[in-house]
CSV table of C-alpha atoms in Angstrom, one decimal:
chain,number,residue,atom,x,y,z
A,24,MET,CA,9.2,-12.8,-2.3
A,25,GLN,CA,6.7,-13.7,-5.1
A,26,LYS,CA,4.7,-15.5,-2.5
A,27,LEU,CA,4.5,-12.2,-0.6
A,28,VAL,CA,3.5,-10.2,-3.7
A,29,GLY,CA,0.7,-12.7,-4.3
A,30,PHE,CA,-0.6,-12.3,-0.8
A,31,MET,CA,-0.5,-8.6,-1.0
A,32,GLU,CA,-2.4,-8.7,-4.3
A,33,GLU,CA,-5.2,-10.6,-2.6
A,34,ASN,CA,-5.2,-8.6,0.7
A,35,TYR,CA,-4.1,-5.1,0.1
A,36,SER,CA,-7.7,-3.7,0.3
A,37,ASN,CA,-8.1,-5.0,3.9
A,38,PRO,CA,-7.6,-2.0,6.1
A,39,GLY,CA,-6.7,-4.4,9.0
A,40,LEU,CA,-3.7,-5.9,7.1
A,41,ARG,CA,-0.7,-5.7,9.4
A,42,VAL,CA,3.0,-6.6,9.3
A,43,ASN,CA,2.2,-9.5,11.6
A,44,ASP,CA,-0.2,-10.9,9.0
A,45,LEU,CA,2.5,-10.8,6.3
A,46,ALA,CA,5.1,-12.4,8.6
A,47,GLU,CA,2.8,-15.1,9.6
A,48,PHE,CA,1.9,-15.9,6.0
A,49,MET,CA,5.6,-16.1,5.2
A,50,ASN,CA,6.1,-18.4,8.2
A,51,MET,CA,8.6,-16.0,9.9
A,52,SER,CA,8.8,-14.2,13.1
A,53,ARG,CA,8.1,-10.5,12.8
A,54,SER,CA,11.7,-9.5,13.5
A,55,VAL,CA,13.1,-12.0,10.9
A,56,PHE,CA,10.5,-10.8,8.4
A,57,ASN,CA,11.4,-7.2,9.0
A,58,ARG,CA,15.1,-7.9,8.4
A,59,LYS,CA,14.4,-9.9,5.2
A,60,VAL,CA,12.1,-7.3,3.7
A,61,ASN,CA,14.5,-4.5,4.6
A,62,GLY,CA,17.4,-6.4,3.1
A,63,ILE,CA,15.7,-7.3,-0.1
A,64,MET,CA,13.5,-4.2,-0.7
A,65,GLY,CA,15.4,-1.5,1.2
A,66,ILE,CA,12.2,-0.4,3.0
A,67,SER,CA,10.3,-1.5,6.1
A,68,PRO,CA,7.3,-3.9,5.8
A,69,ILE,CA,5.1,-1.0,6.9
A,70,GLU,CA,6.4,1.1,4.0
A,71,TYR,CA,6.0,-1.8,1.6
A,72,ILE,CA,2.3,-2.1,2.5
A,73,LYS,CA,1.7,1.6,2.2
A,74,ASN,CA,3.6,1.9,-1.1
A,75,TYR,CA,1.8,-1.1,-2.6
A,76,ARG,CA,-1.5,0.4,-1.7
A,77,LEU,CA,-0.5,3.8,-3.1
A,78,ASN,CA,0.7,2.3,-6.4
A,79,LYS,CA,-2.6,0.4,-6.7
A,80,ALA,CA,-4.5,3.6,-6.1
A,81,LYS,CA,-3.2,5.1,-9.3
A,82,SER,CA,-5.2,2.9,-11.5
A,83,PHE,CA,-8.3,3.4,-9.4
A,84,ILE,CA,-7.9,7.2,-9.7
A,85,GLN,CA,-7.6,6.9,-13.5
A,86,SER,CA,-10.9,4.9,-13.5
A,87,GLY,CA,-12.9,7.9,-12.3
A,88,MET,CA,-13.6,6.7,-8.7
A,89,SER,CA,-13.9,9.4,-6.1
A,90,PHE,CA,-10.8,9.9,-3.9
A,91,SER,CA,-12.6,8.6,-0.8
A,92,GLU,CA,-13.7,5.5,-2.8
A,93,VAL,CA,-10.1,4.9,-3.9
A,94,ALA,CA,-8.8,5.3,-0.3
A,95,PHE,CA,-11.2,2.6,0.9
A,96,ALA,CA,-10.6,0.4,-2.1
A,97,VAL,CA,-6.9,0.2,-1.4
A,98,GLY,CA,-7.1,-0.3,2.3
A,99,PHE,CA,-6.8,3.2,3.8
A,100,SER,CA,-9.5,3.8,6.4
A,101,ASP,CA,-8.9,7.6,6.5
A,102,PRO,CA,-9.2,9.4,3.1
A,103,GLY,CA,-7.4,12.4,4.6
A,104,TYR,CA,-4.4,10.4,5.5
A,105,PHE,CA,-4.5,8.7,2.1
A,106,GLY,CA,-4.3,12.1,0.4
A,107,LYS,CA,-1.3,13.1,2.5
A,108,ALA,CA,0.5,9.8,1.9
A,109,PHE,CA,-0.2,10.0,-1.8
A,110,LYS,CA,1.3,13.5,-2.0
A,111,LYS,CA,4.3,12.5,0.0
A,112,ALA,CA,5.0,9.5,-2.1
A,113,PHE,CA,4.4,11.0,-5.6
A,114,ASN,CA,4.9,14.8,-5.0
A,115,GLN,CA,1.5,15.5,-6.4
A,116,THR,CA,-1.9,15.9,-4.9
A,117,LEU,CA,-4.6,13.5,-5.9
A,118,THR,CA,-6.2,16.1,-8.1
A,119,GLU,CA,-2.9,17.0,-9.8
A,120,TYR,CA,-2.3,13.3,-10.5
A,121,LYS,CA,-5.8,12.8,-11.9
A,122,ASN,CA,-5.5,15.9,-14.1
A,123,ASN,CA,-2.1,14.9,-15.4
A,124,ASN,CA,-2.9,11.3,-16.2
């Protein structure tokens, strides 16, 4: 899975990144890739991509970038969805996170 983490580090900012891209990179069919990621990480590959991006966003928020800039920098094409996903993942709005960290 270290190979996958390296690929994510290089490609997380691409809003077009899809599960098929990860499966192809890992030389697996999508169904086998889904089972492996679920078995190892306990989440679906889609959730893995989203969680990876949201965790990356934390450091960008702390750097002073606007929330829209952060959304685009970590691969979200919709800043509104990014804000909702962040709140769902961390139980804080973007503003609350920025003010508390």
